[in-house]
Amino acid sequence: MKTNKTRRTIKALTTRSKDKFVLRLFVAGATARSRQAIVSVRQLCEAELKGICKLEVIDIYQQPKLARANQIVATPTLIMEFPPPVRRFIGSLANITGLFVELDLITKGKIAL
Amino acid sequence: MKNNGHKSTSPVTLLPKCPTGIQGLDEITGGGLPRGRPTLMCGGPGCGKTLFAAEFLVRGAVQFGEPGVFMAFEETEAELKANVASLGFDLAGLVRRKKIAIDYVRIERSEVQESGEYDLEGLFVRLNHAIDSIGARRVVLDTLEALFASLPNEAILRAELRRLFRWLKDKGVTAVITAERGREQLTRHGLEEYVSDCVILLDHRVNEQIATRHLRVVKYRGALHGTNEFPFLIGAEGISVLPITSLGLNHKISAERIATGIPRLDAMLGGRGFFRGSSILLTGTPGTGKTIVAANFAQAAARRGERTLFFSFEESPNQIIRNVHSIGLRLEPLVKGGLLRFHAARPSLYGLEMHLATMFKEIIAFQPDVVIIDPITSLMDAGTASECRAMVTRLVDYLKAGQVTTLFTSLTQAGHSLQQSEASMSSLMDSWLLLQDFEGNGERNRVLYVLKARGMAHSNQIREFLISDRGIDLVDAYIGPSGVLTGAARVAQTAREKAEALASQQEAARRQRELKRKRVALEQQISGLRSEHEASAEELRQIDEQVGTQTRLLTTERTELGRLRQADVSLPMGIGSARGNSKPKSKR
């Protein structure tokens, strides 16, 4: 029963998972800051949003056009494309708890700020 | 293609300059903005920062073959294109031809969460990409300070801005960074501490309900520049800064003289009129005939085949033509013939700078030989006295440089000292004519003086200025012991003098006649006396003869008596002496 319920929940999450979290991380080169940001976001995806998160890491040095298209000013920038509203996190994401809180709130349908 | 020839614009300064192409700005800055360095352009809202920056880019792309990047933080690409289209700039076309790249940077504070350290590498990458994509030589960042509102960490931002300006310099692009004017400093966020090469301050002031924009070069490291506030305006063809002293005093001068259309006035000016290319001021109280003198001058010039431009700020062209027709001036055929052109505008229509700009535009379009501004004082209504003076200076400078003869009329209020009220303007003028009213004997009469005429002998005499249906005539005013007399008083005085002369003439004739008569009488007297004298001489002779005869008779008788009485011997002696005495007398 419980497993069934859990399975249903997971199924529900996974069916929507492809749309549930779309994250794009823009970094500028392989700096320490970039690396830290990538690590933090990866950790987040692995730990909290496993399977329901699509992460794309873009180096704007390689693709400067995308920097313009996505209105990137500061690096690193993490853009959460989905679910709406689009949110941006700038910085090395060292303080990952803030991000967790943010994501947690969103997943619960409460939009802070 | 890039920067060809422009580096050598000013040989004095070693700093390479980047010409903006903005009218007047290059003159103030001695050739343009510092090449390869950032320039800060700050000012309050609505003073034209964005347009300045946009024109810098557009002119760079069009005139100097230097593509540019416009990084906008406040306006979207579409908005920007629409805004500068009002200045006649085809930004969209330039973007299409890859002469200009526009990048709109948008950051919403509400969307951004800060988490840890960051830098503005995104901005750098975008800028770098835009610059490289079109080979840009010029960059505009409008308004960079928007970042302060969007990004929470000011410490990071300041560090990054410092890096950005350094990066722009290393990139070798000439950059214009606009910034909002701060309350106590030049910019709200103190950007001036990063941009140290050139700072230009824009200002929009309202003075007596008339708004004027001003530009001031606060700082220009390594170059001489004009430090004054220069008015500028945003016209239909872009921005034009109007430098007051940009031209200096080195115009070419002409020794050619041109007639005024009033022969007697020419005579007062050494017989040949004004110098070509000189500036003439004609001041007068209301109703002294300034416009008429101006119209006369215009007609004379146009009839000589010189292109004449008449700026009228009080009357409509048709009214002037009609009015001067009554004194025998025919301006209409000259207007139709295209040699005479009127431009009329109410002084209060727009600000002084706008007037000046439209006047410049007209002058450039018509290319006149003679310009008449009637009256210049009306423009005072459109600005303060000092602004007006500055404007006249610029106008005089400009026209002199083009060898255009200019006649300014100037209205002085009755009761004011003419010399004082016009002193500020007169120093700019080469010649100064004064029209004045003379009141007395129940009438007003106009008089004209030449107050000054640089470089020519001129009459110091006052002339009465007569306007009749045959035109203007100047006559000598009566100057005598009772002062200067004009009009009826002059005529009366002349008549009186004539009568006096006649009377004295008659008196002399009378005296002449009398004397003649006296002489005649005297002559008659003389001849009477002479005849009397002769008569008495005759009488004397007769008496002598008588006496002689009597003596002879007496002697004869005595001798006879003696003989009769037997007289002695002594008797003949007595006879002899008597004969001796009488002999000479008888001879006479």
XYZ file of C-alpha atoms in Angstrom:
701
model
C 0.000 0.000 0.000
C 2.642 2.330 1.106
C 4.972 1.224 -1.646
C 2.131 1.564 -4.065
C 1.491 5.060 -2.888
C 5.149 5.926 -3.042
C 5.329 4.481 -6.506
C 2.380 6.581 -7.541
C 3.921 9.687 -6.150
C 7.192 8.979 -7.840
C 5.362 8.161 -11.012
C 3.475 11.370 -10.799
C 6.696 13.220 -10.245
C 8.492 11.439 -13.035
C 5.703 11.876 -15.537
C 5.918 15.596 -14.956
C 9.616 15.434 -14.337
C 10.668 16.258 -17.855
C 8.990 19.590 -17.459
C 9.419 19.904 -13.759
C 12.860 21.446 -13.465
C 14.802 22.900 -16.318
C 18.034 24.485 -15.163
C 20.631 26.234 -17.250
C 23.911 27.276 -15.764
C 25.996 29.869 -17.539
C 29.635 30.050 -16.599
C 32.549 31.969 -17.987
C 35.458 29.667 -18.493
C 36.896 27.164 -16.094
C 37.426 29.434 -13.145
C 37.211 28.345 -9.549
C 33.927 30.165 -9.305
C 32.569 28.342 -12.318
C 33.644 25.031 -10.957
C 32.048 25.700 -7.645
C 28.808 26.696 -9.270
C 28.760 23.590 -11.425
C 29.479 21.369 -8.456
C 26.780 23.001 -6.357
C 24.125 22.693 -9.018
C 25.094 19.110 -9.800
C 24.840 18.273 -6.119
C 21.415 19.808 -5.990
C 20.241 17.894 -8.988
C 21.670 14.642 -7.717
C 20.443 15.009 -4.188
C 17.095 16.706 -4.383
C 15.853 16.573 -7.917
C 17.137 13.307 -9.114
C 15.485 12.304 -12.322
C 13.230 15.305 -12.502
C 15.865 17.859 -13.383
C 17.346 18.787 -16.691
C 20.623 20.697 -16.285
C 22.502 22.405 -19.067
C 25.888 24.013 -18.466
C 26.921 26.642 -20.960
C 30.300 28.294 -21.217
C 29.668 31.760 -22.581
C 33.228 31.993 -23.835
C 32.329 29.185 -26.187
C 28.864 30.465 -27.014
C 28.766 34.221 -26.600
C 25.559 34.491 -28.591
C 23.727 32.563 -25.901
C 24.908 35.065 -23.351
C 23.089 37.770 -25.234
C 20.048 35.653 -25.950
C 19.662 34.784 -22.287
C 20.469 38.270 -20.959
C 23.473 37.093 -19.007
C 25.287 39.866 -17.237
C 26.858 38.246 -14.238
C 28.540 34.894 -14.158
C 27.905 32.320 -12.982
C 24.159 32.592 -13.544
C 21.752 29.801 -12.951
C 18.484 30.201 -14.743
C 15.570 28.127 -13.703
C 13.496 28.043 -16.825
C 10.828 25.788 -15.472
C 8.637 25.813 -13.487
C 7.625 29.427 -13.938
C 8.364 32.106 -13.035
C 11.808 32.176 -14.473
C 14.280 32.756 -11.706
C 17.898 33.658 -11.817
C 20.550 32.925 -9.300
C 23.799 34.708 -9.657
C 26.987 33.806 -7.878
C 29.012 30.760 -7.223
C 26.052 29.133 -5.459
C 28.287 28.438 -2.482
C 25.404 29.191 -0.193
C 23.328 26.359 -1.529
C 20.837 26.351 1.345
C 19.287 29.542 0.107
C 18.736 27.866 -3.160
C 17.192 24.831 -1.458
C 14.794 27.021 0.377
C 13.918 28.739 -2.825
C 13.370 25.507 -4.703
C 11.513 23.964 -1.831
C 9.107 26.808 -1.736
C 8.518 26.597 -5.407
C 7.928 22.875 -5.361
C 5.308 23.435 -2.707
C 3.617 25.957 -4.896
C 4.487 28.879 -2.647
C 6.210 31.649 -4.411
C 8.197 33.784 -2.155
C 9.290 37.298 -2.906
C 38.796 52.594 -43.414
C 39.186 53.247 -39.764
C 40.364 56.549 -38.330
C 41.872 57.693 -41.569
C 43.140 61.196 -41.343
C 41.320 62.109 -38.218
C 44.245 61.717 -35.936
C 45.891 64.680 -37.530
C 42.984 67.049 -36.940
C 44.806 69.037 -34.290
C 48.545 69.001 -34.591
C 49.019 70.803 -31.267
C 47.672 68.056 -29.074
C 49.414 64.761 -29.003
C 46.379 62.926 -27.777
C 44.628 61.249 -30.682
C 41.069 62.422 -31.029
C 38.003 60.681 -32.210
C 35.732 63.103 -34.058
C 32.136 62.898 -32.967
C 30.762 64.585 -36.048
C 28.395 66.443 -33.758
C 28.230 70.017 -34.879
C 30.239 72.203 -32.537
C 31.373 69.530 -30.096
C 34.508 68.802 -32.041
C 35.346 72.491 -32.002
C 35.014 72.718 -28.239
C 37.040 69.619 -27.608
C 39.624 70.429 -30.219
C 38.881 67.509 -32.485
C 36.631 65.141 -30.641
C 36.647 62.714 -27.776
C 39.840 61.029 -26.645
C 40.425 58.123 -28.980
C 40.541 54.710 -27.418
C 39.415 55.970 -24.038
C 36.128 56.118 -22.229
C 34.257 59.392 -21.942
C 31.664 59.968 -19.290
C 28.586 61.866 -20.295
C 26.453 62.778 -17.338
C 23.322 64.775 -16.902
C 19.867 64.811 -15.451
C 16.890 63.137 -17.004
C 15.830 64.443 -20.377
C 18.948 66.359 -21.184
C 19.877 64.333 -24.216
C 22.491 61.868 -23.022
C 21.172 58.976 -25.031
C 20.777 61.066 -28.153
C 24.293 62.378 -27.788
C 25.597 58.874 -27.476
C 23.490 57.637 -30.364
C 24.613 60.462 -32.616
C 28.221 59.744 -31.705
C 27.748 56.188 -32.931
C 25.691 56.971 -35.990
C 28.011 59.704 -37.201
C 30.961 57.474 -36.500
C 29.463 54.747 -38.622
C 28.227 56.998 -41.416
C 30.848 59.731 -41.609
C 34.000 58.211 -40.264
C 33.638 54.580 -41.173
C 33.854 53.470 -37.573
C 31.264 50.878 -36.613
C 29.882 51.068 -33.125
C 28.204 49.058 -30.427
C 25.310 50.444 -28.492
C 24.779 48.667 -25.238
C 21.477 49.843 -23.849
C 20.474 49.253 -20.268
C 17.324 51.298 -20.310
C 15.750 51.153 -23.708
C 15.048 48.184 -25.895
C 16.420 48.002 -29.383
C 13.052 48.864 -30.908
C 12.574 51.852 -28.620
C 16.027 53.102 -29.362
C 15.535 52.863 -33.099
C 12.287 54.754 -32.863
C 13.791 57.437 -30.644
C 16.733 58.265 -32.826
C 14.612 58.109 -35.954
C 13.239 61.472 -34.824
C 16.704 62.896 -35.460
C 16.731 61.453 -38.914
C 19.057 58.572 -38.072
C 18.366 55.276 -39.723
C 19.558 53.067 -36.920
C 17.703 50.029 -38.203
C 19.408 50.325 -41.564
C 22.804 50.677 -39.946
C 22.164 47.625 -37.835
C 21.178 45.703 -40.933
C 24.340 46.760 -42.722
C 26.359 45.697 -39.666
C 27.583 49.213 -38.978
C 25.999 49.313 -35.582
C 25.208 46.564 -33.135
C 22.651 47.090 -30.424
C 22.575 44.969 -27.327
C 19.827 45.533 -24.859
C 20.835 44.450 -21.381
C 17.950 43.722 -19.111
C 18.203 42.705 -15.517
C 15.197 42.503 -13.275
C 16.057 42.838 -9.651
C 13.010 40.802 -8.707
C 14.130 37.873 -10.787
C 17.649 37.824 -9.474
C 18.793 35.995 -6.382
C 22.297 36.489 -5.264
C 24.121 33.498 -3.996
C 27.826 33.732 -3.528
C 30.481 35.527 -5.476
C 30.089 36.534 -9.080
C 31.551 38.778 -11.720
C 30.214 40.605 -14.749
C 31.956 38.421 -17.232
C 28.639 37.968 -18.992
C 28.600 41.646 -19.828
C 32.190 41.549 -20.993
C 31.531 38.577 -23.212
C 28.510 40.154 -24.776
C 30.313 43.428 -25.346
C 33.315 41.660 -26.734
C 31.163 39.571 -29.011
C 29.295 42.637 -30.279
C 32.527 44.548 -30.867
C 34.144 41.687 -32.715
C 31.080 40.863 -34.781
C 31.155 44.210 -36.583
C 34.703 45.369 -35.949
C 33.492 48.214 -33.775
C 35.690 51.167 -32.931
C 33.146 52.949 -30.816
C 31.096 51.798 -27.868
C 28.236 53.370 -26.008
C 27.074 52.162 -22.635
C 23.751 53.788 -21.876
C 23.159 54.011 -18.798
C 25.561 51.758 -17.045
C 24.285 52.852 -13.677
C 21.158 50.808 -14.218
C 23.310 47.951 -12.991
C 23.406 49.510 -9.549
C 19.686 49.179 -9.344
C 19.697 45.594 -10.545
C 22.637 44.050 -8.818
C 22.682 44.031 -5.055
C 26.364 43.786 -4.357
C 27.825 47.219 -4.901
C 31.335 46.196 -3.918
C 31.484 43.597 -6.674
C 29.878 45.983 -9.107
C 32.422 48.737 -8.478
C 35.307 46.372 -8.869
C 33.827 45.074 -12.078
C 33.184 48.542 -13.472
C 36.771 49.478 -12.845
C 37.750 46.341 -14.712
C 35.321 47.188 -17.497
C 36.799 50.618 -18.137
C 40.270 49.172 -18.099
C 39.104 46.499 -20.492
C 37.567 49.093 -22.852
C 40.843 50.964 -22.926
C 42.755 47.775 -23.655
C 40.293 46.978 -26.365
C 41.140 50.332 -27.927
C 37.579 51.427 -28.456
C 36.385 54.961 -27.925
C 33.604 54.644 -25.438
C 30.862 56.939 -24.254
C 29.332 56.049 -20.932
C 26.247 57.885 -19.903
C 25.279 58.374 -16.303
C 22.615 60.100 -14.306
C 23.562 63.312 -12.630
C 23.985 62.948 -8.894
C 22.947 65.394 -6.273
C 26.345 66.292 -4.964
C 28.601 64.667 -7.455
C 28.647 64.429 -11.177
C 27.028 61.041 -11.277
C 24.710 59.319 -8.889
C 27.035 56.417 -8.266
C 30.339 58.168 -8.591
C 31.289 56.752 -11.958
C 33.502 59.753 -12.567
C 36.134 58.175 -10.368
C 36.570 55.424 -12.923
C 36.385 57.506 -16.042
C 39.142 59.986 -15.704
C 39.915 60.969 -19.250
C 36.979 63.008 -20.339
C 33.842 64.069 -18.564
C 31.076 65.989 -20.296
C 28.220 67.409 -18.345
C 24.825 68.011 -19.892
C 22.275 70.252 -18.348
C 18.750 71.301 -19.074
C 17.727 74.543 -17.458
C 14.572 76.518 -17.539
C 15.069 80.219 -17.293
C 12.001 82.403 -17.389
C 9.941 79.637 -18.906
C 12.420 79.020 -21.665
C 14.364 75.825 -21.547
C 17.901 75.718 -22.801
C 20.240 72.784 -22.882
C 23.854 73.315 -21.984
C 26.960 71.281 -22.402
C 30.173 71.652 -20.468
C 33.405 69.773 -20.810
C 34.258 69.309 -17.160
C 37.446 67.479 -17.729
C 39.530 66.469 -20.658
C 42.789 65.008 -19.657
C 45.679 65.817 -21.925
C 43.954 68.308 -24.161
C 42.914 71.892 -24.316
C 39.191 72.342 -24.349
C 36.570 75.005 -23.981
C 35.563 75.149 -20.326
C 32.460 77.249 -20.726
C 28.910 76.113 -20.798
C 27.835 75.877 -24.367
C 24.207 75.796 -25.319
C 23.174 72.975 -27.547
C 20.000 71.897 -29.122
C 18.417 68.826 -30.477
C 17.067 69.647 -33.866
C 15.657 67.713 -36.741
C 19.154 66.944 -37.991
C 20.688 65.932 -34.751
C 22.478 67.761 -32.025
C 24.290 70.975 -32.565
C 26.458 72.542 -29.948
C 26.874 76.234 -30.455
C 30.317 77.275 -29.378
C 30.508 80.940 -28.549
C 34.124 81.535 -29.217
C 35.016 78.612 -31.363
C 35.748 80.668 -34.417
C 38.077 83.131 -32.817
C 38.875 86.476 -34.328
C 40.557 85.514 -37.518
C 38.025 86.078 -40.232
C 39.099 87.135 -43.649
C 38.282 90.766 -44.167
C 37.315 92.689 -47.215
C 38.121 96.238 -48.242
C 35.171 96.295 -50.578
C 32.500 98.802 -49.744
C 28.821 98.423 -50.343
C 26.277 101.163 -50.641
C 23.488 101.506 -48.141
C 20.808 102.512 -50.621
C 20.687 105.999 -49.135
C 23.184 108.155 -51.040
C 23.453 110.726 -48.319
C 24.224 108.027 -45.771
C 26.943 106.686 -48.019
C 28.325 110.189 -48.092
C 28.377 110.241 -44.310
C 30.349 107.018 -44.343
C 33.284 108.334 -46.266
C 31.283 108.431 -49.455
C 31.185 104.718 -50.131
C 29.018 102.958 -47.577
C 29.814 100.020 -45.332
C 32.550 97.437 -45.631
C 31.490 94.117 -47.054
C 31.304 91.502 -44.351
C 30.995 94.022 -41.561
C 28.341 94.008 -38.898
C 26.157 97.030 -38.581
C 24.000 97.971 -35.670
C 21.087 100.300 -36.166
C 19.543 101.383 -32.917
C 16.576 103.572 -32.428
C 13.568 104.286 -30.301
C 10.192 103.092 -31.560
C 9.043 104.616 -34.813
C 12.327 106.078 -35.886
C 12.447 104.184 -39.150
C 14.778 101.296 -38.437
C 12.873 98.852 -40.580
C 12.778 101.361 -43.390
C 16.526 101.836 -43.345
C 16.881 98.063 -43.242
C 14.476 97.631 -46.150
C 16.365 100.253 -48.096
C 19.567 98.400 -47.478
C 17.924 95.153 -48.509
C 16.594 96.640 -51.713
C 19.938 98.174 -52.605
C 21.727 94.895 -51.989
C 19.234 92.800 -53.906
C 19.276 95.229 -56.809
C 23.022 94.854 -56.977
C 22.361 91.151 -57.378
C 23.393 90.158 -53.868
C 21.424 87.500 -52.115
C 19.701 89.069 -49.167
C 18.096 87.340 -46.236
C 15.717 89.334 -44.086
C 14.871 87.935 -40.656
C 11.839 89.636 -39.298
C 10.784 89.118 -35.716
C 8.071 91.731 -35.534
C 6.260 91.999 -38.801
C 5.155 89.519 -41.380
C 6.973 89.713 -44.712
C 3.879 90.931 -46.512
C 3.395 93.684 -44.010
C 6.950 94.892 -44.476
C 6.601 94.795 -48.239
C 3.362 96.770 -48.069
C 4.696 99.296 -45.595
C 7.861 100.097 -47.436
C 5.949 100.247 -50.684
C 4.445 103.449 -49.341
C 7.851 105.082 -49.353
C 8.702 103.925 -52.805
C 10.566 100.687 -52.105
C 9.605 97.797 -54.343
C 10.613 94.615 -52.612
C 8.108 92.262 -54.116
C 9.822 91.784 -57.495
C 13.069 91.105 -55.639
C 11.376 88.468 -53.525
C 9.870 86.913 -56.625
C 13.212 87.068 -58.342
C 14.683 85.003 -55.545
C 17.307 87.513 -54.486
C 15.487 88.619 -51.398
C 14.161 86.177 -48.887
C 12.151 86.828 -45.786
C 12.069 84.654 -42.739
C 9.588 85.676 -40.117
C 9.098 84.127 -36.719
C 7.690 85.245 -33.430
C 10.482 85.601 -30.876
C 8.500 83.711 -28.292
C 7.913 80.813 -30.652
C 10.847 78.968 -29.253
C 14.018 79.466 -27.256
C 16.973 81.516 -28.265
C 19.043 78.531 -29.262
C 16.332 77.220 -31.471
C 16.100 80.615 -33.110
C 19.798 80.603 -33.671
C 19.657 77.127 -35.103
C 16.864 77.970 -37.496
C 18.706 81.112 -38.501
C 21.853 79.111 -39.149
C 19.833 76.663 -41.151
C 18.285 79.414 -43.242
C 21.674 81.025 -43.773
C 23.230 77.764 -44.841
C 20.341 77.044 -47.184
C 20.138 80.485 -48.768
C 23.836 81.420 -48.789
C 23.194 85.141 -48.499
C 25.582 88.036 -49.091
C 23.596 90.308 -46.842
C 21.635 89.382 -43.737
C 19.221 91.685 -41.975
C 17.871 90.941 -38.540
C 14.972 93.110 -37.557
C 15.098 93.570 -34.662
C 17.671 91.677 -32.684
C 16.205 93.002 -29.443
C 13.020 91.015 -29.960
C 15.044 87.924 -29.391
C 15.868 89.227 -25.939
C 12.360 88.130 -25.067
C 13.410 84.608 -25.822
C 16.341 84.638 -23.448
C 18.288 86.676 -20.982
C 20.490 89.568 -21.988
C 23.685 87.616 -21.572
C 22.346 84.741 -23.619
C 21.266 87.143 -26.282
C 24.676 88.701 -26.350
C 26.263 85.287 -26.628
C 23.944 84.463 -29.435
C 24.713 87.655 -31.295
C 28.401 86.989 -30.832
C 28.030 83.598 -32.402
C 25.926 84.941 -35.189
C 28.360 87.755 -35.900
C 31.250 85.321 -35.804
C 29.539 82.971 -38.124
C 28.452 85.590 -40.606
C 31.784 87.373 -40.595
C 33.536 84.149 -41.324
C 31.332 83.844 -44.384
C 31.899 87.488 -45.432
C 28.243 88.217 -44.990
C 27.307 91.813 -44.314
C 24.864 91.941 -41.453
C 22.522 94.683 -40.387
C 20.997 94.329 -36.965
C 18.304 96.696 -35.926
C 17.868 97.216 -32.258
C 14.970 98.745 -30.480
C 15.784 100.931 -27.532
C 13.155 102.052 -25.118
C 12.621 105.740 -24.862
C 14.068 107.091 -21.686
C 16.946 104.658 -21.584
C 20.385 105.821 -22.303
C 21.058 104.512 -25.754
C 24.728 104.074 -25.269
C 24.283 102.153 -22.083
C 21.568 99.810 -23.172
C 23.415 98.846 -26.299
C 26.904 98.867 -24.916
C 26.989 95.130 -24.556
C 26.137 94.582 -28.162
C 27.895 97.510 -29.738
C 31.362 96.172 -29.085
C 30.595 93.379 -31.501
C 29.601 95.753 -34.224
C 31.760 97.457 -36.771
C 29.388 100.279 -37.498
C 26.714 101.790 -35.389
C 24.015 104.095 -36.636
C 21.711 105.806 -34.264
C 18.211 106.900 -35.098
C 16.624 109.220 -32.634
C 13.558 111.310 -32.087
C 13.879 115.003 -31.484
C 10.931 116.469 -29.716
C 10.131 120.121 -29.645
C 7.812 122.815 -30.952
C 4.973 120.341 -30.809
C 6.495 117.871 -33.202
C 8.789 114.895 -33.415
C 11.592 114.736 -35.888
C 13.908 111.909 -36.707
C 17.623 112.361 -36.741
C 20.452 110.049 -37.618
C 24.026 109.918 -36.476
C 26.905 107.656 -37.277
C 28.047 106.694 -33.812
C 30.925 104.634 -34.997
C 32.257 103.206 -38.191
C 35.374 101.165 -37.771
C 38.045 101.705 -40.350
C 36.498 104.514 -42.315
C 36.267 108.255 -42.189
C 32.772 109.208 -41.240
C 30.758 112.293 -40.616
C 30.271 113.397 -37.037
C 27.288 115.493 -38.024
C 23.732 114.946 -37.079
C 21.408 114.576 -40.011
C 17.717 115.000 -40.144
C 16.109 111.883 -41.421
C 13.118 112.513 -43.629
C 10.771 109.816 -44.820
C 8.595 110.789 -47.699
C 6.726 108.883 -50.345
C 9.805 109.148 -52.508
C 11.938 107.421 -49.940
C 14.484 108.411 -47.406
C 16.297 111.688 -47.457
C 18.904 112.984 -45.130
C 19.213 116.711 -44.748
C 21.552 118.814 -42.686
C 19.992 119.713 -39.432
C 20.275 123.367 -38.443
C 23.048 123.810 -35.977
C 23.329 127.331 -34.661
C 23.582 129.336 -31.494
C 20.164 128.147 -30.388
C 21.146 124.473 -30.701
C 20.098 121.811 -33.153
C 16.899 122.546 -34.941
C 14.933 120.070 -36.975
C 11.663 119.898 -38.826
C 9.457 122.956 -38.818
C 11.812 124.742 -36.476
C 14.611 124.204 -38.953
C 12.466 125.464 -41.793
C 11.344 128.458 -39.749
C 14.881 129.218 -38.780
C 16.001 129.021 -42.389
C 13.185 131.343 -43.427
C 14.056 133.751 -40.683
C 17.632 133.750 -41.755
C 16.614 134.330 -45.319
C 14.504 137.302 -44.325
C 17.294 138.704 -42.239
C 19.705 138.365 -45.106
C 17.294 140.087 -47.428
C 16.758 142.929 -45.005
C 20.436 143.532 -44.540
C 20.894 143.425 -48.297
C 18.250 146.062 -48.738
C 19.738 148.194 -46.025
C 23.114 148.126 -47.686
C 21.614 149.111 -51.000
C 19.831 151.991 -49.399
C 22.979 153.248 -47.770
C 24.820 152.877 -50.994
C 22.285 154.935 -52.770
C 22.390 157.629 -50.089
C 26.111 157.879 -50.202
C 26.025 158.152 -53.933
C 23.579 160.952 -53.642
C 25.750 162.644 -51.057
C 28.707 162.420 -53.311
C 26.778 163.873 -56.151
C 25.694 166.729 -53.916
C 29.242 167.286 -52.779
C 30.458 167.346 -56.311
C 27.853 169.869 -57.167
C 28.939 171.915 -54.208
C 32.518 171.670 -55.307
C 31.737 172.854 -58.793
C 29.658 175.749 -57.351
C 32.541 176.794 -55.193
C 34.907 176.540 -58.074
C 32.772 178.783 -60.202
C 32.441 181.190 -57.292
C 36.182 181.100 -56.911
C 36.626 181.839 -60.542
C 34.101 184.555 -60.354
C 35.900 186.214 -57.492
C 39.209 185.967 -59.349
C 37.599 187.655 -62.302
C 36.273 190.324 -60.087
C 39.692 190.794 -58.598
C 41.191 191.261 -62.024
C 38.519 193.623 -62.933
C 39.151 195.536 -59.753
C 42.842 195.584 -60.558
C 42.187 196.881 -64.010
C 39.839 199.431 -62.673
C 42.369 200.529 -60.124
C 45.043 200.723 -62.888
C 42.858 202.756 -65.172
C 41.897 205.027 -62.375
C 45.497 205.523 -61.394
C 46.429 206.236 -65.001
C 43.590 208.582 -65.347
C 44.497 210.167 -62.075
C 48.113 210.531 -63.137
C 47.097 211.874 -66.447
C 44.804 214.262 -64.737
C 47.473 215.280 -62.259
C 50.005 215.726 -64.977
C 47.459 217.750 -66.815
C 46.778 219.717 -63.668
C 50.450 220.097 -63.004
C 51.057 221.269 -66.451
C 48.289 223.560 -66.032
C 49.527 224.738 -62.644
C 53.236 224.803 -63.658
C 54.334 222.052 -61.281
C 57.995 221.485 -60.124
C 60.514 218.881 -61.298
C 59.802 216.260 -58.633
C 56.566 215.443 -60.210
C 57.745 213.086 -62.930
C 59.363 210.821 -60.245
C 56.005 210.337 -58.572
C 54.573 209.554 -61.865
C 57.354 207.126 -62.511
C 56.861 205.175 -59.221
C 53.197 205.028 -59.753
C 53.787 203.536 -63.113
C 56.267 200.982 -61.654
C 53.705 199.741 -59.151
C 50.918 199.453 -61.543
C 52.870 197.795 -64.261
C 52.904 194.126 -62.941
C 49.285 194.355 -62.059
C 48.366 195.521 -65.409
C 50.267 192.617 -66.833
C 48.044 190.086 -65.100
